[in-house]
XYZ file of C-alpha atoms in Angstrom:
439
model
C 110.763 187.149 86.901
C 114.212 186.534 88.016
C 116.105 183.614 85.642
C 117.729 180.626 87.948
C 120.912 180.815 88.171
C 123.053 177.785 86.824
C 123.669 176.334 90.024
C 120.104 176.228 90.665
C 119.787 174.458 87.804
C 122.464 171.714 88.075
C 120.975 171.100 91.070
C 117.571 170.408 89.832
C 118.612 168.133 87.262
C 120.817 166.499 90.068
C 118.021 166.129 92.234
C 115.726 164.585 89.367
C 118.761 161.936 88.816
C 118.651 161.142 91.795
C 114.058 161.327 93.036
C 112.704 160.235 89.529
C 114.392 156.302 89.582
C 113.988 155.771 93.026
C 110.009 157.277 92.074
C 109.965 154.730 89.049
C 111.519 151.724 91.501
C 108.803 152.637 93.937
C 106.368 152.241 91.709
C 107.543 149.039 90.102
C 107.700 147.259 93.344
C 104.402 145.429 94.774
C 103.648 143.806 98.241
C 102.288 140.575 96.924
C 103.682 138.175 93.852
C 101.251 137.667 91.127
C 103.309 134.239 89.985
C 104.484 131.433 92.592
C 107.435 129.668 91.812
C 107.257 126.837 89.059
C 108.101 123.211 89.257
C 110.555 122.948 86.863
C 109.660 119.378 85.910
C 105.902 119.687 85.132
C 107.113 120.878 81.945
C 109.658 120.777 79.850
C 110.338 122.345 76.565
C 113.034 119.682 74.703
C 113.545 122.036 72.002
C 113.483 119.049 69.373
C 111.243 121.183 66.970
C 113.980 124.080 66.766
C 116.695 120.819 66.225
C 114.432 119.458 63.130
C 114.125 123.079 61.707
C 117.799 123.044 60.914
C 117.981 119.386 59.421
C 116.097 119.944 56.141
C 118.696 120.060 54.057
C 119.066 124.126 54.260
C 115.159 125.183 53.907
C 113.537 126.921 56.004
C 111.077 125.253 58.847
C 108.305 126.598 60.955
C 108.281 125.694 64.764
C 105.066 126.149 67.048
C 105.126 126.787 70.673
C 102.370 126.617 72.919
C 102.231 128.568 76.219
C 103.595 125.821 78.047
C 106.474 125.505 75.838
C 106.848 129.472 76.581
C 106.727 128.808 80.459
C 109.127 126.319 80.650
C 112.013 128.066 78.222
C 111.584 130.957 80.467
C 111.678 129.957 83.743
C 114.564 127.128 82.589
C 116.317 130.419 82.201
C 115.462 131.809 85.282
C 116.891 129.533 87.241
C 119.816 129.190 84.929
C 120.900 132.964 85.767
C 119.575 132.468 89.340
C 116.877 134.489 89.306
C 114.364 133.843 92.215
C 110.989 134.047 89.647
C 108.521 132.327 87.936
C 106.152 133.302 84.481
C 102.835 132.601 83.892
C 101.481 132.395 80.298
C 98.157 132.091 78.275
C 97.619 132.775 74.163
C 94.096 132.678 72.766
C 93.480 133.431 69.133
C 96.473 135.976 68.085
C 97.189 137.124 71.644
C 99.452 136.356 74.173
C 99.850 137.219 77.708
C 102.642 136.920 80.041
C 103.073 137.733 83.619
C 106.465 137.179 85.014
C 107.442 137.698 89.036
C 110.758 138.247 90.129
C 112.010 138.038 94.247
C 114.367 140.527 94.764
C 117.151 139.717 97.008
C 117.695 142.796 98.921
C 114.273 143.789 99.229
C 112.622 141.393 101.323
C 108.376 141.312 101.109
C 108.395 143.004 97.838
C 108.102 141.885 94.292
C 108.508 143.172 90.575
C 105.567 141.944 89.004
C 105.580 142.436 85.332
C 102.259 142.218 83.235
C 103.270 141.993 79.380
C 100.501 141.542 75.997
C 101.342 141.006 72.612
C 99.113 140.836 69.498
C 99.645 139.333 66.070
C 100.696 141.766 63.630
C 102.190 142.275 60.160
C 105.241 141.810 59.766
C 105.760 140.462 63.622
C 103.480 140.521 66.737
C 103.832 143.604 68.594
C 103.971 144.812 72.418
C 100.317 145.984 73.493
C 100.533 146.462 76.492
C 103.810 146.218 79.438
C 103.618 147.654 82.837
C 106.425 146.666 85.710
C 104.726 146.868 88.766
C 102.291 149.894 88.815
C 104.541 151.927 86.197
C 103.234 151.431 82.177
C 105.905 151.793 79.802
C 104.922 152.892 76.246
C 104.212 149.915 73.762
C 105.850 151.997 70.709
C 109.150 152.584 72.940
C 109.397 149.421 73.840
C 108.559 147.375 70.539
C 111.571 149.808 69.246
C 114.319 148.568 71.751
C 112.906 145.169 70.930
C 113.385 144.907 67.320
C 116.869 147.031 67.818
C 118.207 144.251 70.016
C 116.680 140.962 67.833
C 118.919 142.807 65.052
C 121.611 143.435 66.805
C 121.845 139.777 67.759
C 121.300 138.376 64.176
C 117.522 137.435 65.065
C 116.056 139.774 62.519
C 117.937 141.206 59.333
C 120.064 144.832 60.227
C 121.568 145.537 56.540
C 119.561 145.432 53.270
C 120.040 141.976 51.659
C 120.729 140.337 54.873
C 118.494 137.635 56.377
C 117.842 137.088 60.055
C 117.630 134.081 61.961
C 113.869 134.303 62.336
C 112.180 134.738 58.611
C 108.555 135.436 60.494
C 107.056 135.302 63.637
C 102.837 135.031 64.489
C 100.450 134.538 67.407
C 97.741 131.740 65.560
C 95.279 129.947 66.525
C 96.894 130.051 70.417
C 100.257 129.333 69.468
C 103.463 131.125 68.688
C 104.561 130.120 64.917
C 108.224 131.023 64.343
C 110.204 130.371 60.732
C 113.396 129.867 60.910
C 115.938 129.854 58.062
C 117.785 126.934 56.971
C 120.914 125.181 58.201
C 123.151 126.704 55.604
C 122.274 130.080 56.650
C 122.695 129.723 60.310
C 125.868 127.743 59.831
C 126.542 131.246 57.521
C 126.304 133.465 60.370
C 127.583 131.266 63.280
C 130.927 130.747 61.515
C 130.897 134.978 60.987
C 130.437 135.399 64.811
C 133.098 132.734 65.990
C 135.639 133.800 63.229
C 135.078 137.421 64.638
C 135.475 136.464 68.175
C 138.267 133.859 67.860
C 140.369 135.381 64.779
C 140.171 133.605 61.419
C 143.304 132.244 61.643
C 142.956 130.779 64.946
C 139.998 128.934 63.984
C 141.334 127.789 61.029
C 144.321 126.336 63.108
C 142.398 124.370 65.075
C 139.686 122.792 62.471
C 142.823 121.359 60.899
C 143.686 119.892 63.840
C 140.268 118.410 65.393
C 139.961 116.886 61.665
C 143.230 115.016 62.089
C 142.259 113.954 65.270
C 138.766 112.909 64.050
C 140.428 111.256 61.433
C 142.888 109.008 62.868
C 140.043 107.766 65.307
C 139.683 104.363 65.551
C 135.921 104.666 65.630
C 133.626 106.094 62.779
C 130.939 106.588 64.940
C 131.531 107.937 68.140
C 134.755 109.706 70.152
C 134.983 110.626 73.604
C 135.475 114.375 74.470
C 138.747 113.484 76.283
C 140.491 112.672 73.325
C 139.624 115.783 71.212
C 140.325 118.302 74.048
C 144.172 116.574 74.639
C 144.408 117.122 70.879
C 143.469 120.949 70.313
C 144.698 121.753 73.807
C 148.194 120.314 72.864
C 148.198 122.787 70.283
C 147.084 125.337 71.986
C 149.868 124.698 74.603
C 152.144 124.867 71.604
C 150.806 128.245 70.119
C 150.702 130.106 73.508
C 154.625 130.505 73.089
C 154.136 133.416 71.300
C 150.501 134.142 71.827
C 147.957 134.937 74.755
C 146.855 131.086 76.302
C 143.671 132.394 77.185
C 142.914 133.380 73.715
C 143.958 130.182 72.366
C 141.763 128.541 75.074
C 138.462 130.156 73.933
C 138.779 129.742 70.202
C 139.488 125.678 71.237
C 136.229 126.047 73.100
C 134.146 127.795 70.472
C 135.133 125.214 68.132
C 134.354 122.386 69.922
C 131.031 123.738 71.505
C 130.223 124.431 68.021
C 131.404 120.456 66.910
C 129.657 118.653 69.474
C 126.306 120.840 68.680
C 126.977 119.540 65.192
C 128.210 122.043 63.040
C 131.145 122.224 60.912
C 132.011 125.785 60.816
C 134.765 126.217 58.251
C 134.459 123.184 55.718
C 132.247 124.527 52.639
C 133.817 128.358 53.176
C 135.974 130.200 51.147
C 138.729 128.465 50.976
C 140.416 124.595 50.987
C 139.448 123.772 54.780
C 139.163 119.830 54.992
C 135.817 118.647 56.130
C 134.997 117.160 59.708
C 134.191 113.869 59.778
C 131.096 113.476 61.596
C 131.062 111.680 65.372
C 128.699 111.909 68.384
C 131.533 113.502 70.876
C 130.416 111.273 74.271
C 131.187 112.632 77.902
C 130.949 109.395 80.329
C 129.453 107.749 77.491
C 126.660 109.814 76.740
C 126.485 112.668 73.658
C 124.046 114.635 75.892
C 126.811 115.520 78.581
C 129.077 116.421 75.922
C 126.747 118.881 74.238
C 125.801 120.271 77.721
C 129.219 120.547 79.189
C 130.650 121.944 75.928
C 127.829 124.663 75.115
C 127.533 125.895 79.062
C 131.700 126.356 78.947
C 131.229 128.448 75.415
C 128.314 130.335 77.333
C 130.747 130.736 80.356
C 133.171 133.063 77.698
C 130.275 135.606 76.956
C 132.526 138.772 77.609
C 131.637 140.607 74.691
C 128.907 140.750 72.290
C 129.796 139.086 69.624
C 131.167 135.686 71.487
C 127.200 136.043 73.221
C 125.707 136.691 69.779
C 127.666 133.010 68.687
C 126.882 130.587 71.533
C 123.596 131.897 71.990
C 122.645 131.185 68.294
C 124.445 127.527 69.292
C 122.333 127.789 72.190
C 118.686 128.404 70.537
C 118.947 125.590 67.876
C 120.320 122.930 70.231
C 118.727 122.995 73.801
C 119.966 119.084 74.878
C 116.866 118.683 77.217
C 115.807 115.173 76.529
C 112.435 116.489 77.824
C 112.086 113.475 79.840
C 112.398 115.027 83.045
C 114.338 116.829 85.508
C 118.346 115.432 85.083
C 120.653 116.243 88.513
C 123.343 114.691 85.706
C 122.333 117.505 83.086
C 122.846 119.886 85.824
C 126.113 119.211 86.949
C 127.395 119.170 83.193
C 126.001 122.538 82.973
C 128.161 123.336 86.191
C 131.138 121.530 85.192
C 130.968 123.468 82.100
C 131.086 126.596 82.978
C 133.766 126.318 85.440
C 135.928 124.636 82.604
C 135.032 127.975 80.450
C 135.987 130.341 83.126
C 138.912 129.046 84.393
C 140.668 128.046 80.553
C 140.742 131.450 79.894
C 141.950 133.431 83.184
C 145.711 133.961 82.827
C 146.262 132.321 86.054
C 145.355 129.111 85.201
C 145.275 128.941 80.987
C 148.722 127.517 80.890
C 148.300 125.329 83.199
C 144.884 123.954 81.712
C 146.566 123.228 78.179
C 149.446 121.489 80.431
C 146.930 118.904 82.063
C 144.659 118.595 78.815
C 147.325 117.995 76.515
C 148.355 114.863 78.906
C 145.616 112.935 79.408
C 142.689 112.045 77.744
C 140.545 110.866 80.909
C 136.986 112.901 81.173
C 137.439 112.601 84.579
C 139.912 115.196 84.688
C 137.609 117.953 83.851
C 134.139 116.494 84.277
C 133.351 114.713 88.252
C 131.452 111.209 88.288
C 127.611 111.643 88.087
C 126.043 108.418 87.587
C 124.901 108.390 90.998
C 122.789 111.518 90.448
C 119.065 111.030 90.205
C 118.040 112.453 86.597
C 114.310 111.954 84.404
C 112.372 113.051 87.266
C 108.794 114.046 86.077
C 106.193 116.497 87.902
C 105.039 113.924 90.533
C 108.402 112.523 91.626
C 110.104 115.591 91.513
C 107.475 117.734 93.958
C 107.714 114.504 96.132
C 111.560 114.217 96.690
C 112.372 117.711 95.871
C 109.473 119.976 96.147
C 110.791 123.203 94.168
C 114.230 124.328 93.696
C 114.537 126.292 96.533
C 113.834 122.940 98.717
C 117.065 122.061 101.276
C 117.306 118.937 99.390
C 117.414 120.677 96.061
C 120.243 122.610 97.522
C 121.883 120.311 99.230
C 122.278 117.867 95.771
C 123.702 121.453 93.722
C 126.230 121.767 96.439
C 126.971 118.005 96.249
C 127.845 118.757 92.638
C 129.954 121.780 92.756
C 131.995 120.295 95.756
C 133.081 117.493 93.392
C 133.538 119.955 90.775
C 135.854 121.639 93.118
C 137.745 118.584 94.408
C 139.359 118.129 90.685
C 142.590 119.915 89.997
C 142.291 121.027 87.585
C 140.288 123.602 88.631
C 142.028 124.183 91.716
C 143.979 127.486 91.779
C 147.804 127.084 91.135
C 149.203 127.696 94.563
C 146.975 125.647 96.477
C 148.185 121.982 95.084
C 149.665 121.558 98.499
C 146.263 121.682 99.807
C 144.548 117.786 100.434
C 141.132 117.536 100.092
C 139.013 115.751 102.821
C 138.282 112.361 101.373
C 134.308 111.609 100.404
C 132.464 108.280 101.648
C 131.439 106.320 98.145
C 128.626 108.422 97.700
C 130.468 111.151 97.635
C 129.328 112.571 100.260
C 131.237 113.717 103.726
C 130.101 111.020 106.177
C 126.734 110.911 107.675
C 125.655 113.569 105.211
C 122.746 112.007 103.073
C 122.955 110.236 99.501
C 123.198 112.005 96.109
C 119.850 111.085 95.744
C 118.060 113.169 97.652
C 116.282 111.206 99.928
């Protein structure tokens, strides 16, 4: 029998490439969703247990989530990345099962549906059972990438003599029981992340500096956000002489993502760093704009691993969620955020960003007025002015928010100062459009 010739064969492994993922999509994509979209205020997950776990003094706390509590995290994140989905869960004795549907955008009438079961197991629950669409995927394949990426990320110990963010993890009694080490040893590893990210002495720079400017506060309670950004951002502007702004920018925002979440990352380290005095850091008055605009502007610098690693740790132990509702005032703190992250560290505009921080100590220069935004919006209220978050008026209210987002200058890109900005009627709203509330 004649042996192909290598031609022959580069093709065939060229044509697999090429017929065996578009075989694989085909099969993961179904006609029909097996989940509807959620109504993101029927539930909400506050993530108050996962706060209390890390306030005992260092020792270690278990938190128990139901499948409701599951739901809600996960399609919270959904719509945080923009993903048009929804998951359904139920856990009876040691078992749970998830189904999750996701719209796909360019693929109009079809659906991944994903069908996931995990059991209770010894040392952690394991995968049973995943299949995207009609396509199974092997539970001992995927339980590997699964455990490979929790220690990756710090979740589960990688090194011998290390310890993992997670100490143990069951399915009991219909509920998902996760342990979770102490304080001490998260503040451990968040410090290692940042320090990595940020450089050691960059961090250290600006701890000295926040504690000054914590110290010579007039109040021993509270301080607004204003006045701690024109203090590290005024040395930041002095730094970026010699060194990249945009670096400076993101170790400023580490830190302070890190302060306002309520940990004191160098103090209690190797070494003579002064401790932090404690505040509640307020945005418009309120700590739970701060912690939200601060932690969504550290997610908006995930670039690399290790700065994703550090606010998503940040992340996980202090979810702001008051749980009383759906907040359109949350929301645009989240937005505001994450602008602030993204532009602070693009060359373009880092200079310039230290320049206006460094003068003025007025939230309102990097945070837009939202105390006319409707927020605490339960099930009921919000399915009767909103209906889902795909609604007109649900998108009509985010746009609202990101066009006073863009009106501020700072954010504005440096050759278009010239440009004037249409003024807003009171509501701020273009005339004859309707009010921030939604109705």
């Amino acid at each position: 029998m004649k042996r192909p010739s290598r031609a022959a064969i580069v093709r065939g492994i060229l044509v697999a490439l090429v017929v065996l993922p578009m075989a694989a999509l085909w099969s993961a994509l179904e006609p029909n969703p097996l989940v509807n979209a959620p109504l993101p205020a029927s539930h909400a997950y506050d993530g108050q247990d996962l706060l209390r776990a890390r306030k005992r003094g260092g020792e270690a706390r278990a938190v128990h989530l139901t499948a409701g509590d599951i739901e809600a995290a996960v399609n919270d994140l959904m719509a945080r990345k923009k993903l048009d989905g929804a998951i359904r869960t139920d856990m009876q004795g040691g078992c749970l099962a998830a189904t999750v549907t996701l719209r796909l955008p360019y693929l109009a009438g079809w659906f991944l549906n994903i069908r996931l079961t995990v059991e209770d197991g010894d040392p952690l629950p394991a995968v049973t059972g995943l299949r995207v669409g009609s396509l199974p995927l092997p539970p001992k394949v995927v339980n590997a990438f699964v455990i490979h990426q929790m220690e990756k990320k710090g979740l589960l110990p990688n090194v011998p003599g290390d310890q993992g963010l997670i100490l143990s993890a069951h399915i009991r009694d219909g509920k998902l029981e996760l342990t979770f080490t102490g304080e001490s040893q998260t503040a451990e590893r968040l410090r290692a992340l940042i320090t990595e990210a940020a450089g050691a002495e960059r961090i250290r720079s600006y701890h000295d500096r926040l504690a000054n400017a914590l110290s010579e506060s007039n109040t021993r309670h509270f301080i607004r956000l204003g006045i701690l950004t024109r203090a590290l951002f005024a040395l930041a502007a002095q730094r970026s002489g010699i060194t990249d702004p945009a670096a400076e920018n993101r170790a400023v925002i580490l830190l302070l993502a890190a302060y306002v979440n309520g940990y004191d990352l160098m103090s209690g380290s190797d070494g003579d760093a002064q401790p932090l005095p404690v505040r509640s850091v307020l945005l418009q008055g309120r700590q739970d704009l701060g912690r939200h605009f601060m932690t969504s502007a550290a997610f908006a610098l995930a670039g690399q691993r290790t700065l994703t690693d550090a606010i998503g740790l940040i992340k996980e132990l202090n979810d702001t969620h008051s749980g009383s509702g759906f907040s359109f005032t949350d929301l645009a703190a989240d937005r505001a955020g994450t602008v602030f992250g993204k532009r602070a560290t693009q060359p373009q505009y880092a200079r310039r960003i230290q320049g206006i921080l460094a003068a003025s100590t007025d939230d309102a220069v990097f945070m837009p007025n939202v105390g006319d935004l409707p927020e605490r919006l339960r099930g009921a209220e919000f399915f009767e002015r909103f209906r889902d978050v795909y609604s007109p008026q649900f998108e009509r209210l985010t746009q609202l928010i990101d066009e006073r987002i863009d009106r501020l200058s700072l954010y504005t890109a440096p050759d278009s100062q010239a440009i004037t900005h249409k003024k807003a009627s009171p509501e701020g709203l273009a005339p004859g459009a309707e009010k921030a509330d939604g109705t």
